[in-house]
XYZ file of C-alpha atoms in Angstrom:
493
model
C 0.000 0.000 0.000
C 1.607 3.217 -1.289
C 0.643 6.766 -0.279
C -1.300 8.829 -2.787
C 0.652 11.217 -4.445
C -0.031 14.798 -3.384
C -1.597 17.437 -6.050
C -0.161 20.764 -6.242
C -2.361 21.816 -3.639
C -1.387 19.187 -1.599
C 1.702 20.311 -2.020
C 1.005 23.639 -1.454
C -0.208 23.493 1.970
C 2.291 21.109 3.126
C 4.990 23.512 3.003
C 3.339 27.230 2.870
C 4.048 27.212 6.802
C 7.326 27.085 6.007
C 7.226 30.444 4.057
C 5.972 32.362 6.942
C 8.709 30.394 9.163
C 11.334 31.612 6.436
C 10.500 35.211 6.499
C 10.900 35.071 10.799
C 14.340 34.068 9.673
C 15.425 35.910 7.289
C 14.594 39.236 9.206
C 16.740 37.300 12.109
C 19.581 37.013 9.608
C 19.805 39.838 7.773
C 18.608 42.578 10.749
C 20.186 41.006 14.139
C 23.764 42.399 13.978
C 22.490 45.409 12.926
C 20.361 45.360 16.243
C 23.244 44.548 18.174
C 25.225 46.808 16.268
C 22.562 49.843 16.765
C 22.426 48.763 20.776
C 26.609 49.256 20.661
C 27.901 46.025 20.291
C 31.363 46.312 18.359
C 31.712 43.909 15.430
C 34.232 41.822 17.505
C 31.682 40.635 19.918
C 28.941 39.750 17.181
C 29.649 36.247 16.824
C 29.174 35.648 20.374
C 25.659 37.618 20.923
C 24.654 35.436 17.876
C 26.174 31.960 19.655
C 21.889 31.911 21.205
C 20.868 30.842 17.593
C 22.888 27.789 17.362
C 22.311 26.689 21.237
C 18.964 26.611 20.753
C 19.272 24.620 18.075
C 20.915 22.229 19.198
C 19.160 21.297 22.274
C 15.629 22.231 20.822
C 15.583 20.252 17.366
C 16.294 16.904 18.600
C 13.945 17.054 21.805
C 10.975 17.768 19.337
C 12.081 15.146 16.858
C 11.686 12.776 19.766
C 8.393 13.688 20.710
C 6.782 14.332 17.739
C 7.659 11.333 16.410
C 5.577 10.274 19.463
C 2.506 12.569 19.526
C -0.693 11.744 18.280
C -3.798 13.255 19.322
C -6.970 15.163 17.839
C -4.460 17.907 16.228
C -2.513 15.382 14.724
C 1.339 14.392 15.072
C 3.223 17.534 13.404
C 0.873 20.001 13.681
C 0.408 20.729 17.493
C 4.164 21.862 17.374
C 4.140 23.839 14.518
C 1.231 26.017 15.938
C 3.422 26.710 19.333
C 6.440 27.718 17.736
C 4.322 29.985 15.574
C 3.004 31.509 18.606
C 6.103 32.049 20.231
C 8.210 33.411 17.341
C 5.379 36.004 16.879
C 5.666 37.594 20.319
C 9.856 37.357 19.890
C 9.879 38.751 16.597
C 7.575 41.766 18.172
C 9.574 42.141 21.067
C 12.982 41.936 19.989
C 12.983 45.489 17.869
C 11.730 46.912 20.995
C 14.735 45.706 23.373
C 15.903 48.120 25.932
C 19.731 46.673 25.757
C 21.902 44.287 24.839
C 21.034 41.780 27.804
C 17.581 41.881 26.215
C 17.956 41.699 22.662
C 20.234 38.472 23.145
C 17.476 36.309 25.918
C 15.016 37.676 22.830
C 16.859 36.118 19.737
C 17.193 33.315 22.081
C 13.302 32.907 22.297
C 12.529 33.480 18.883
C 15.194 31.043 17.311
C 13.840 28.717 19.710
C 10.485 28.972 18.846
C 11.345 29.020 14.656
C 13.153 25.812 15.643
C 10.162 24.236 17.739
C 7.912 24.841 14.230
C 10.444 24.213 11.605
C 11.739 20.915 12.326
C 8.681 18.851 12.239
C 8.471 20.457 8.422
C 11.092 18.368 7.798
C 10.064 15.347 9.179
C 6.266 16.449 7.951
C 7.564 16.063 4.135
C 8.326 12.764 4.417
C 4.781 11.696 6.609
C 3.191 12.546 3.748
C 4.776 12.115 0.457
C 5.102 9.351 -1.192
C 9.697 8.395 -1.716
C 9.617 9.376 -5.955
C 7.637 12.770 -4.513
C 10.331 13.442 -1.765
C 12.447 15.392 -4.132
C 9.889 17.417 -5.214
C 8.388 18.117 -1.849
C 11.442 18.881 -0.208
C 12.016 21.692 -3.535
C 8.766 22.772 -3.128
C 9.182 23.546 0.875
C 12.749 25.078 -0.405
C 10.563 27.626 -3.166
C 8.812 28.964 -0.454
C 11.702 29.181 1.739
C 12.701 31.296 -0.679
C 10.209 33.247 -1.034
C 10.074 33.977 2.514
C 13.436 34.929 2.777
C 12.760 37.603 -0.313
C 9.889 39.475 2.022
C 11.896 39.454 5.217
C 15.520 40.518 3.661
C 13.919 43.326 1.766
C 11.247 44.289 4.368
C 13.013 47.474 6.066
C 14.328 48.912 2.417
C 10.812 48.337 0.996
C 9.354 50.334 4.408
C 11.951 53.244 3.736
C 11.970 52.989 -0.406
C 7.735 52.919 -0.506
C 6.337 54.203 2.494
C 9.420 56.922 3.947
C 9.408 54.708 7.166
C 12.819 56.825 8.869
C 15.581 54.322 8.458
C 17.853 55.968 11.167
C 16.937 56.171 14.933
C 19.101 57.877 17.912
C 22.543 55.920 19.369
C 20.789 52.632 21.357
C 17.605 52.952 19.131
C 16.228 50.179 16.146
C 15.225 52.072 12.968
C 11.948 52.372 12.854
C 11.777 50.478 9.284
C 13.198 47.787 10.813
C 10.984 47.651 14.026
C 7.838 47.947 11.499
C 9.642 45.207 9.571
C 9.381 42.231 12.615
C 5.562 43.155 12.861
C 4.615 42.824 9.833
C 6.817 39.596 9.754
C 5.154 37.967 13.038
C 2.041 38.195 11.325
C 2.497 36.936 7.794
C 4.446 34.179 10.144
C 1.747 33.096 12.304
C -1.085 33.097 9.322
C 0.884 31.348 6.857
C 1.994 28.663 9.841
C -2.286 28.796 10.737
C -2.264 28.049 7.108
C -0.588 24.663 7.028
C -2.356 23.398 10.598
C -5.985 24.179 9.002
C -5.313 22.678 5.786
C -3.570 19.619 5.956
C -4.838 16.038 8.079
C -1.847 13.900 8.631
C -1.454 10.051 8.334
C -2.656 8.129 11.634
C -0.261 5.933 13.315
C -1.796 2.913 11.682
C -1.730 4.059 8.007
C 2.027 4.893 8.516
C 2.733 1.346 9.174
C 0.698 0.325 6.529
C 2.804 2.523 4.372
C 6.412 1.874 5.408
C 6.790 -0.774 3.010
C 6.606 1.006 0.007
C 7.008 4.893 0.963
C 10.777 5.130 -0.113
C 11.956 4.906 3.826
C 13.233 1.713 5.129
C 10.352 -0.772 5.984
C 9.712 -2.074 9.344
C 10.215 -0.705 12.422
C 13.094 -0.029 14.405
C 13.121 0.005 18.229
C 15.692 2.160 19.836
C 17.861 0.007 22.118
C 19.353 2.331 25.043
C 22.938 1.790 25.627
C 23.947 0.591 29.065
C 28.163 1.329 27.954
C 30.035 4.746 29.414
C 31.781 4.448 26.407
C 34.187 7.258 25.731
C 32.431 9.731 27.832
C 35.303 10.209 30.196
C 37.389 11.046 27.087
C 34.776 13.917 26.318
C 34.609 15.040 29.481
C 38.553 15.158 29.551
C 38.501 16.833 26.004
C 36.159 19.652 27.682
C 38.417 20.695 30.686
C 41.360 20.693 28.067
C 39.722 23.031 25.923
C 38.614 24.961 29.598
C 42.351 25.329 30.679
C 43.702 26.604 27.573
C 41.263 29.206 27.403
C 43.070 30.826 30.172
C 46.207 29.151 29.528
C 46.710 31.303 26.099
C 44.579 34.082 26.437
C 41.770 33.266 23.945
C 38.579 34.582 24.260
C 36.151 33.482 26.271
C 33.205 32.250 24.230
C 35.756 29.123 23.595
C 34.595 28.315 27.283
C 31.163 27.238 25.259
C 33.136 24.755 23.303
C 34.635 22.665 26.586
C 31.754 22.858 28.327
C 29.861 21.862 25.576
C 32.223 18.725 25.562
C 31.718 18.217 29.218
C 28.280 18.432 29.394
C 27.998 15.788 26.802
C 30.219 13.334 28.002
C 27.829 13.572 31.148
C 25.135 13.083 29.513
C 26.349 9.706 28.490
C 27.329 9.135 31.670
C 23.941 9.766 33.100
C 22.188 8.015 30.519
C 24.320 4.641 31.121
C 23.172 5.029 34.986
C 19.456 5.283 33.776
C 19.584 2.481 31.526
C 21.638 0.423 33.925
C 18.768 1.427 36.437
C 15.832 -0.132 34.461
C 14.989 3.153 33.243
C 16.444 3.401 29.719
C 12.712 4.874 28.211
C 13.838 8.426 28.746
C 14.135 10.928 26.404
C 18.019 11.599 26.751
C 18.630 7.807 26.552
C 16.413 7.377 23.491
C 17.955 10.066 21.817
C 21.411 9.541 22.713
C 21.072 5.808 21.300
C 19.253 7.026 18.061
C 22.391 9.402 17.553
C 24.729 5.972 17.836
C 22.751 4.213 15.707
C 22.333 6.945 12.514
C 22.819 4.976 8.876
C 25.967 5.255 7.230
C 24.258 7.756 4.598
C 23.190 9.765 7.576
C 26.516 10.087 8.843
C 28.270 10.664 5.661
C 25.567 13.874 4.943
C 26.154 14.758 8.139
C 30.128 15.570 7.888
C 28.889 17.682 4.352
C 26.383 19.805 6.762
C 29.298 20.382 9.111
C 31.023 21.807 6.781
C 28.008 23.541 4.592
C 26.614 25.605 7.702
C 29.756 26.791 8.967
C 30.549 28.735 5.800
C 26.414 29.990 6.046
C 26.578 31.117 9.318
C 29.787 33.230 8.716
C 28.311 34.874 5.537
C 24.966 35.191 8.131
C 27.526 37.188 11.187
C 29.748 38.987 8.693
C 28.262 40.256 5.715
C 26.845 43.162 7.221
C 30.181 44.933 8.971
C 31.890 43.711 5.208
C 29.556 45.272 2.962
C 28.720 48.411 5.115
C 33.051 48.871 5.493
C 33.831 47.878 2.116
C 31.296 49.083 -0.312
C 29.331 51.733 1.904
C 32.627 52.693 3.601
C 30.691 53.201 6.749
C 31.794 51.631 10.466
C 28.968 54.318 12.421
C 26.001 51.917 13.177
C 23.784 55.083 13.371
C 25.229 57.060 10.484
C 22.865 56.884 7.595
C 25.808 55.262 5.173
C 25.711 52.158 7.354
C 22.158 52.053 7.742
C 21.922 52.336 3.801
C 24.173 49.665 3.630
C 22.670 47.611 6.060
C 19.482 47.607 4.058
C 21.560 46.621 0.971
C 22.241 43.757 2.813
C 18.837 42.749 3.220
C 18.616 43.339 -0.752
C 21.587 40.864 -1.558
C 20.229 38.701 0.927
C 16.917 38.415 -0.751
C 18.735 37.726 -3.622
C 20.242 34.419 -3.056
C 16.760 33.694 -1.447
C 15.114 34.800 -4.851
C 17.610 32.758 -6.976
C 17.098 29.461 -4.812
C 13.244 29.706 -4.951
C 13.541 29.593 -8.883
C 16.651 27.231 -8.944
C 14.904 24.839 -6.606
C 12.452 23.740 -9.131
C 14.962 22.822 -11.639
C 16.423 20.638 -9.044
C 13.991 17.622 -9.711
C 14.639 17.374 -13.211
C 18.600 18.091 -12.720
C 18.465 14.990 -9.786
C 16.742 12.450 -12.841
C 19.717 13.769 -14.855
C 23.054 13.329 -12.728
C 21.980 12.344 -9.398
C 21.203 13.564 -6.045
C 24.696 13.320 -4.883
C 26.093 15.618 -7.881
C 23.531 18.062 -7.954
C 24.216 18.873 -4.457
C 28.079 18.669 -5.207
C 27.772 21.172 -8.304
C 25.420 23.364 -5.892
C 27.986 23.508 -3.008
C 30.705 24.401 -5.697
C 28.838 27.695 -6.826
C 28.382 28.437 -3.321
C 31.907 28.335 -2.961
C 32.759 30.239 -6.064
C 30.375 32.954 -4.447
C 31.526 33.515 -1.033
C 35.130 33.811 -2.739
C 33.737 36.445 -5.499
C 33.673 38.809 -2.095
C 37.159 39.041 -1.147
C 37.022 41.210 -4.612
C 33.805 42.662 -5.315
C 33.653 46.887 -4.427
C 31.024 47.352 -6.125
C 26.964 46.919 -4.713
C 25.706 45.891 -8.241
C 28.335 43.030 -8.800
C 27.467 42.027 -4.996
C 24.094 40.671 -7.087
C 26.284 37.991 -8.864
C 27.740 36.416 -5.948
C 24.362 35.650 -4.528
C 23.433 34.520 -7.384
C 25.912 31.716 -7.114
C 25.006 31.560 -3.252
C 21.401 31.287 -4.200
C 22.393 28.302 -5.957
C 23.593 26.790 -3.409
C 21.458 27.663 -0.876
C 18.291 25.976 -3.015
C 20.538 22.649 -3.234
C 21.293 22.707 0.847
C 17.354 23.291 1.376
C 16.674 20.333 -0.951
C 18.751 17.860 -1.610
C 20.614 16.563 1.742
C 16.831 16.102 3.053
C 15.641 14.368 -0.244
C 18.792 12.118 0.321
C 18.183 11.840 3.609
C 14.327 10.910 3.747
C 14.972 7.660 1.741
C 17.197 6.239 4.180
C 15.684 6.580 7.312
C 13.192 4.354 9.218
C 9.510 5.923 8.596
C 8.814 6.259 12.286
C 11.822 7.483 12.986
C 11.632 10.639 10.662
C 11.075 13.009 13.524
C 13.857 12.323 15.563
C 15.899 11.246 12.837
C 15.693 15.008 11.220
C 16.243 16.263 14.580
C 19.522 14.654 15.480
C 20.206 15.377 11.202
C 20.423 19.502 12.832
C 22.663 19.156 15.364
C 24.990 18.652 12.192
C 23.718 22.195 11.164
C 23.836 23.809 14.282
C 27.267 22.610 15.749
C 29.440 24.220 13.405
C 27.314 27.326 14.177
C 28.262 26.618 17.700
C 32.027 26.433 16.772
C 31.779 29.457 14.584
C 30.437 31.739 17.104
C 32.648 30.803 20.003
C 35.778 31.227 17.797
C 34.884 33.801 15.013
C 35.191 36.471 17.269
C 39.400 35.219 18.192
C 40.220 34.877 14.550
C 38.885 38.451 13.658
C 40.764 39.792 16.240
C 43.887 38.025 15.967
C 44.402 37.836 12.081
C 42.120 40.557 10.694
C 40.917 42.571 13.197
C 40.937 45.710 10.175
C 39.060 43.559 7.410
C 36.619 41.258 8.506
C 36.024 40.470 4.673
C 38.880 37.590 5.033
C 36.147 35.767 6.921
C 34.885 35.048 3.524
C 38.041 33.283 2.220
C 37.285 30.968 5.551
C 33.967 30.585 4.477
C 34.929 29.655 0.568
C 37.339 26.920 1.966
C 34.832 25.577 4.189
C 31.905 24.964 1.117
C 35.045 23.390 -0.631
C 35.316 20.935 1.753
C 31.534 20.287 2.107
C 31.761 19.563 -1.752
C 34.450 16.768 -1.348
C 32.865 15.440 1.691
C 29.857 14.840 -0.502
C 31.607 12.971 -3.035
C 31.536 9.678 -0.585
C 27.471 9.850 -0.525
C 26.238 7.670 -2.688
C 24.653 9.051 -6.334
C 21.127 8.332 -6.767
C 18.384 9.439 -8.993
């Protein structure tokens, strides 16, 4: 018994709550340094303020994975958690333009990322519920067109507010611009409707009829019962790895945000530790012991896309930190967060940004047909290349016009990193699993994240503390090496 194939309706309202989801994020991207920046934060310290987004991630994703996977009730399985996260993000993404310091602003982006985590990760995992495995491609570049789109209307939100209706785009020192404090309300609420959207339209697959599908859905058939691991394992060895990383933090002087990284470390070697104890205990059915053994036991394709996203979001989220100070010092030749120069070029930012955002929303559908043609595995390969190609176009580029072509090659590749790691992905994982599965699949998005803001902020100050724009040339090597890291996934139609 195979699942009906969806219409384009049905594949409409599958994803469009990802479109208001993507617009929460893209005014998080393109506007939050420029917050922080407008509050007084110098561009040394971004990379830590931003370190919230990643954290969140991390211990968010996977926690809803698990229970989702294990939810069922008269709202559905997916559903119930979209709908929270869409009511949390909306109050963040109105309060955080309104944040009376620094302190504030940062416990607010923690909140909203958060709560666009809490709705966004069952979309993943929602895809696969209820698409059939030859639709999984097509779903996934649907979700990634209206990613897109999203990311178009909140990147160009405050330039449109200034440009078309003269909303001031300068405020006082420790003051948002009103354009882009009109910008986040108008952003919560196309979020929350277009997230309403998806729970009132949509009726997801029972339990039962899940089953009933596994055997010919694409996933892997049959079910797979988590079994908890009673084993310390290496866990001292993390926890030793941790306090290494601690005492050289204050051994050489580096800055303290590499604290996050040991402790990090240490706090997951204890978790093993504890989780051993539980499951020793008779009490392995616990979510950190379930989740913990679902992370040991990932397939091999799962752990060979998961080095590529390692390397994939670390060049992202340094293009996501840096591409304001670069382009408001390089091109705008402004460093005065409330001079209107920078705030010009801040709002070119948001243009370039919904750029890349246009171009993937139109690349994404040619994906499909370009998959049937070469394969997953190369499409992503050639996508990660132009990415690549564009970050490096920026150790060059002066100019705000030629700024378009680099993120057009971004664009590129940010369609391909929406798409086709999840399309891969889908087809190898256990249908009941999907939840979790996608879950654990971020912390693989959001650890590099981790890394990058804990140690951005040392390398800018050590090796280039006059021209952040080197922190592209890190960036272009790092989508280099996602490329040839996905060269050992396997090719597939």
């Amino acid at each position: 018994m195979d699942k009906p194939r969806q219409g384009f309706w049905g594949l409409w309202n599958t994803s469009f709550g990802f479109f208001g989801i993507q617009i929460g994020f893209a005014l998080q991207n393109a506007n939050v340094s420029r917050i922080f920046q407008s509050l007084g934060t110098a561009e040394k310290d971004l990379a830590f303020l931003w370190i919230a987004a990643p954290l969140t991630g991390l211990l968010v994703q996977p926690l809803i994975g698990h229970y989702s996977d294990r939810t069922w009730g008269r709202f559905g399985r997916r559903r119930p958690y979209f709908l929270a996260g869409a009511v949390l993000a909306t109050l963040a993404l109105v309060g955080m333009p309104n944040a009376g310091g620094l302190l504030a602003a940062a416990l607010l982006l923690w909140l909203l990322d958060a709560s666009l985590n809490i709705s966004m990760e069952p979309f993943r995992a929602f895809v696969g519920d209820m698409l059939p495995g030859r639709q999984r491609t097509a779903g996934y570049a649907f979700q990634t067109g209206f990613i897109g789109a999203g990311a178009v209307l909140g990147s160009l939100a405050p330039m449109l507010l200034t440009d078309v209706f003269h909303v001031a785009n300068v405020a006082s020192p420790g003051e948002v611009p009103p354009s882009v404090r009109y910008g986040f309300y108008i952003g919560a609420a196309a979020l929350f409707v277009a997230v309403l959207w998806t729970v009132l339209t949509t009726r997801e697959y029972s339990p039962e009829q899940l089953a009933a599908f596994a055997e010919s859905d694409g996933g892997q058939a049959g079910r797979r019962d988590t079994v908890s691991n009673d084993r310390i394992g290496l866990a001292p060895l993390w926890i030793a790895g941790g306090a290494l990383v601690v005492a050289l933090v204050g051994r050489l002087g580096l800055d303290k945000p590499v604290y996050l990284l040991g402790g990090g470390l240490i706090a997951f070697g204890l978790a093993r530790i504890v989780s051993a104890l539980l499951v020793r205990g008779g009490r392995g059915n616990n979510a950190l012991s379930q989740i913990l053994a679902d992370l040991a036991a990932m397939p091999a394709t799962m752990k060979r896309l998961a080095l590529v996203q390692f390397f994939t979001w670390s060049a992202l989220f340094i293009m996501w930190i840096y591409t304001t100070p670069i382009v408001t010092e390089r091109v705008f030749h402004a460093r005065n967060a409330t001079s209107s120069a920078f705030n010009e070029g801040a709002n070119w930012v948001g243009v370039l940004f919904a750029v890349y955002s246009g171009v993937a929303t139109l690349w994404a559908f040619a994906l499909p047909p370009l998959a049937r043609a070469i394969g997953r595995r190369n499409t992503h390969v050639l996508g990660l290349v132009c990415g690549a190609a564009g970050f490096a176009s920026l150790l060059v580029i002066r100019d705000a016009w030629w700024l378009m072509g680099s993120m057009v090659l971004v664009g590129i590749a940010w369609a391909s990193i929406l798409t086709m790691p999840y399309a891969i992905l889908s087809a190898a994982l256990p249908a009941e699993k999907l939840g979790i599965y996608m879950g654990l699949f971020n912390i693989f998005i959001v650890l590099p994240q981790l890394i990058v803001s804990s140690v951005m902020g040392a390398v800018v100050s050590h090796f280039f503390p006059q021209d952040v724009v080197w922190t592209m040339a890190i960036a272009a090597g790092v989508m280099g090496l996602a490329a040839l890291a996905m060269l050992r996934v396997e090719n597939c139609a």
